[in-house]
XYZ file of N, CA and C in Angstrom:
303
model
N -24.301 4.827 -8.246
C -23.437 5.431 -7.244
C -21.968 5.159 -7.551
N -21.712 3.982 -8.124
C -20.338 3.619 -8.444
C -19.762 4.537 -9.528
N -20.557 4.860 -10.516
C -20.100 5.749 -11.590
C -19.830 7.145 -11.058
N -20.642 7.594 -10.072
C -20.442 8.909 -9.476
C -19.100 8.970 -8.755
N -18.778 7.901 -8.048
C -17.490 7.840 -7.354
C -16.339 7.879 -8.359
N -16.495 7.185 -9.474
C -15.475 7.197 -10.521
C -15.306 8.567 -11.141
N -16.427 9.274 -11.372
C -16.361 10.618 -11.952
C -15.675 11.577 -10.993
N -16.043 11.528 -9.713
C -15.421 12.406 -8.710
C -13.927 12.115 -8.611
N -13.556 10.837 -8.597
C -12.144 10.467 -8.534
C -11.396 10.955 -9.772
N -12.015 10.845 -10.942
C -11.379 11.316 -12.173
C -11.192 12.833 -12.151
N -12.175 13.559 -11.632
C -12.062 15.019 -11.551
C -10.942 15.416 -10.594
N -10.880 14.761 -9.442
C -9.817 15.059 -8.473
C -8.450 14.750 -9.071
N -8.332 13.624 -9.739
C -7.065 13.246 -10.376
C -6.671 14.258 -11.442
N -7.635 14.728 -12.229
C -7.360 15.715 -13.265
C -6.906 17.043 -12.666
N -7.541 17.473 -11.576
C -7.152 18.723 -10.915
C -5.734 18.619 -10.359
N -5.417 17.504 -9.709
C -4.069 17.313 -9.163
C -3.042 17.280 -10.290
N -3.362 16.619 -11.378
C -2.450 16.564 -12.526
C -2.225 17.959 -13.113
N -3.288 18.731 -13.256
C -3.149 20.087 -13.776
C -2.331 20.970 -12.842
N -2.540 20.845 -11.535
C -1.741 21.609 -10.577
C -0.264 21.221 -10.666
N 0.010 19.942 -10.838
C 1.393 19.491 -10.992
C 2.038 20.044 -12.244
N 1.276 20.065 -13.333
C 1.813 20.614 -14.584
C 2.074 22.108 -14.441
N 1.127 22.829 -13.824
C 1.333 24.264 -13.599
C 2.543 24.528 -12.719
N 2.721 23.723 -11.689
C 3.887 23.872 -10.810
C 5.179 23.653 -11.586
N 5.199 22.612 -12.420
C 6.407 22.312 -13.193
C 6.704 23.414 -14.202
N 5.672 23.975 -14.821
C 5.873 25.018 -15.816
C 6.360 26.307 -15.157
N 5.850 26.623 -13.987
C 6.217 27.877 -13.322
C 7.535 27.798 -12.558
N 8.117 26.635 -12.431
C 9.372 26.480 -11.689
C 10.442 25.848 -12.575
N 10.784 26.526 -13.644
C 11.754 25.998 -14.593
C 13.191 26.423 -14.301
N 13.404 27.366 -13.365
C 14.761 27.827 -13.103
C 15.620 26.681 -12.556
N 16.835 26.620 -13.046
C 17.756 25.555 -12.635
C 18.398 25.919 -11.303
N 18.429 24.935 -10.413
C 19.025 25.137 -9.083
C 19.909 23.944 -8.751
N 21.127 24.186 -8.267
C 21.933 23.047 -7.792
C 21.423 22.623 -6.414
N 21.537 21.368 -6.117
C 21.103 20.856 -4.818
C 22.347 20.530 -3.997
N 22.491 21.191 -2.853
C 23.647 21.017 -1.986
C 23.260 20.091 -0.830
N 23.871 18.907 -0.790
C 23.585 17.911 0.247
C 24.741 17.774 1.235
N 25.253 18.831 1.734
C 26.356 18.927 2.689
C 27.632 18.283 2.144
N 27.630 17.013 1.839
C 28.846 16.334 1.405
C 29.002 16.300 -0.114
N 27.941 16.612 -0.872
C 28.023 16.609 -2.328
C 27.058 17.655 -2.887
N 27.461 18.273 -3.980
C 26.580 19.230 -4.646
C 26.156 18.632 -5.979
N 24.856 18.439 -6.128
C 24.325 17.841 -7.344
C 24.201 18.904 -8.423
N 24.236 18.496 -9.692
C 24.197 19.472 -10.792
C 22.868 20.229 -10.833
N 22.874 21.396 -11.429
C 21.641 22.184 -11.505
C 20.545 21.483 -12.312
N 19.345 21.529 -11.776
C 18.157 21.003 -12.454
C 16.970 21.837 -11.984
N 15.837 21.682 -12.640
C 14.679 22.497 -12.270
C 14.172 22.092 -10.884
N 13.564 23.054 -10.215
C 13.034 22.820 -8.875
C 11.971 21.725 -8.887
N 11.133 21.716 -9.912
C 10.089 20.697 -9.992
C 10.696 19.297 -10.121
N 11.802 19.184 -10.843
C 12.468 17.887 -10.974
C 13.001 17.420 -9.624
N 13.651 18.329 -8.873
C 14.177 17.954 -7.561
C 13.037 17.524 -6.627
N 11.912 18.232 -6.683
C 10.779 17.870 -5.828
C 10.172 16.519 -6.223
N 10.085 16.258 -7.525
C 9.571 14.958 -7.964
C 10.506 13.821 -7.576
N 11.804 14.064 -7.679
C 12.781 13.049 -7.275
C 12.674 12.783 -5.771
N 12.542 13.848 -4.985
C 12.421 13.656 -3.532
C 11.115 12.941 -3.178
N 10.032 13.243 -3.908
C 8.770 12.536 -3.690
C 8.926 11.050 -3.998
N 9.548 10.735 -5.116
C 9.748 9.338 -5.493
C 10.615 8.609 -4.463
N 11.681 9.264 -4.000
C 12.541 8.646 -2.975
C 11.759 8.409 -1.682
N 10.922 9.368 -1.296
C 10.120 9.210 -0.091
C 9.126 8.066 -0.203
N 8.505 7.944 -1.364
C 7.551 6.849 -1.581
C 8.265 5.502 -1.514
N 9.412 5.407 -2.150
C 10.168 4.145 -2.143
C 10.639 3.804 -0.732
N 11.162 4.776 0.003
C 11.603 4.521 1.374
C 10.427 4.138 2.278
N 9.284 4.771 2.078
C 8.097 4.410 2.852
C 7.644 2.989 2.576
N 7.690 2.602 1.304
C 7.308 1.228 0.952
C 8.293 0.224 1.549
N 9.571 0.536 1.509
C 10.571 -0.359 2.100
C 10.391 -0.466 3.613
N 10.045 0.658 4.254
C 9.845 0.637 5.701
C 8.625 -0.205 6.071
N 7.613 -0.215 5.231
C 6.386 -0.958 5.530
C 6.492 -2.436 5.154
N 7.520 -2.814 4.395
C 7.635 -4.192 3.941
C 7.743 -5.164 5.118
N 8.541 -4.825 6.120
C 8.692 -5.706 7.288
C 7.383 -5.899 8.025
N 6.650 -4.822 8.232
C 5.359 -4.918 8.920
C 4.384 -5.733 8.080
N 4.371 -5.487 6.764
C 3.472 -6.226 5.881
C 3.774 -7.728 5.920
N 5.039 -8.092 5.842
C 5.398 -9.514 5.862
C 5.031 -10.156 7.191
N 5.234 -9.433 8.303
C 4.877 -9.977 9.613
C 3.370 -10.191 9.710
N 2.591 -9.239 9.270
C 1.138 -9.377 9.319
C 0.652 -10.472 8.375
N 1.294 -10.587 7.232
C 0.918 -11.645 6.283
C 1.200 -13.027 6.888
N 2.322 -13.159 7.589
C 2.647 -14.419 8.250
C 1.631 -14.738 9.339
N 1.259 -13.734 10.135
C 0.255 -13.943 11.172
C -1.091 -14.336 10.578
N -1.468 -13.721 9.460
C -2.723 -14.053 8.807
C -2.710 -15.487 8.302
N -1.615 -15.901 7.687
C -1.503 -17.275 7.188
C -1.589 -18.270 8.336
N -0.900 -17.971 9.433
C -0.941 -18.847 10.605
C -2.359 -18.928 11.179
N -3.060 -17.799 11.248
C -4.426 -17.780 11.774
C -5.375 -18.547 10.852
N -5.191 -18.427 9.537
C -6.031 -19.175 8.604
C -5.789 -20.669 8.725
N -4.542 -21.059 8.902
C -4.220 -22.480 9.077
C -4.853 -23.011 10.359
N -4.759 -22.220 11.435
C -5.357 -22.609 12.711
C -6.881 -22.695 12.579
N -7.473 -21.752 11.869
C -8.913 -21.755 11.648
C -9.342 -22.995 10.873
N -8.569 -23.380 9.870
C -8.888 -24.572 9.089
C -8.793 -25.833 9.956
N -7.784 -25.902 10.817
C -7.674 -27.047 11.724
C -8.859 -27.101 12.682
N -9.291 -25.948 13.175
C -10.433 -25.904 14.087
C -11.708 -26.349 13.379
N -11.868 -25.968 12.118
C -13.045 -26.396 11.355
C -13.040 -27.909 11.139
N -11.876 -28.465 10.834
C -11.778 -29.916 10.665
C -12.135 -30.626 11.967
N -11.632 -30.109 13.079
C -11.939 -30.691 14.386
C -13.436 -30.602 14.674
N -14.042 -29.475 14.364
C -15.471 -29.296 14.580
C -16.270 -30.249 13.707
N -15.909 -30.400 12.458
C -16.598 -31.336 11.570
C -16.450 -32.770 12.068
N -15.250 -33.109 12.544
C -15.023 -34.455 13.074
C -15.899 -34.704 14.300
N -15.983 -33.722 15.185
C -16.819 -33.882 16.377
C -18.302 -33.954 16.021
N -18.738 -33.223 15.002
C -20.141 -33.284 14.580
C -20.475 -34.657 14.010
N -19.593 -35.203 13.171
C -19.872 -36.520 12.606
C -19.795 -37.590 13.680
N -18.909 -37.429 14.645
C -18.811 -38.380 15.749
C -20.091 -38.337 16.587
N -20.628 -37.153 16.800
C -21.856 -37.009 17.565
C -23.034 -37.657 16.850
N -23.071 -37.526 15.508
C -24.155 -38.129 14.748
C -24.069 -39.661 14.769
N -22.867 -40.194 14.791
C -22.681 -41.659 14.818
C -23.092 -42.217 16.174
N -22.862 -41.459 17.247
C -23.173 -41.936 18.593
C -24.644 -41.800 18.924
N -25.379 -40.933 18.229
C -26.791 -40.728 18.513
C -27.581 -41.973 18.108
N -28.566 -42.399 18.958
C -29.351 -43.620 18.622
C -30.373 -43.388 17.554
């Protein structure tokens, strides 16, 4: 079953890659990008779209960094608390065994 999942994933990846290549080949006309305050030099439409995709991915990762760090801190704190609780439980179990006649 694992190999089937890998084959399906490889096929999907290949189809997406081929669609991207076809898009890039069919959109070679150079276009300047006007950003209200600055006009960027002409480049192909596919290049502008790839640049915007990369910027979006980077901004999304930066936006999630704060949430990730907060959750990681909470997880570390919970693991530390869990370890203390286990030590306390082990101590109480050994104390109970010592007190038993």
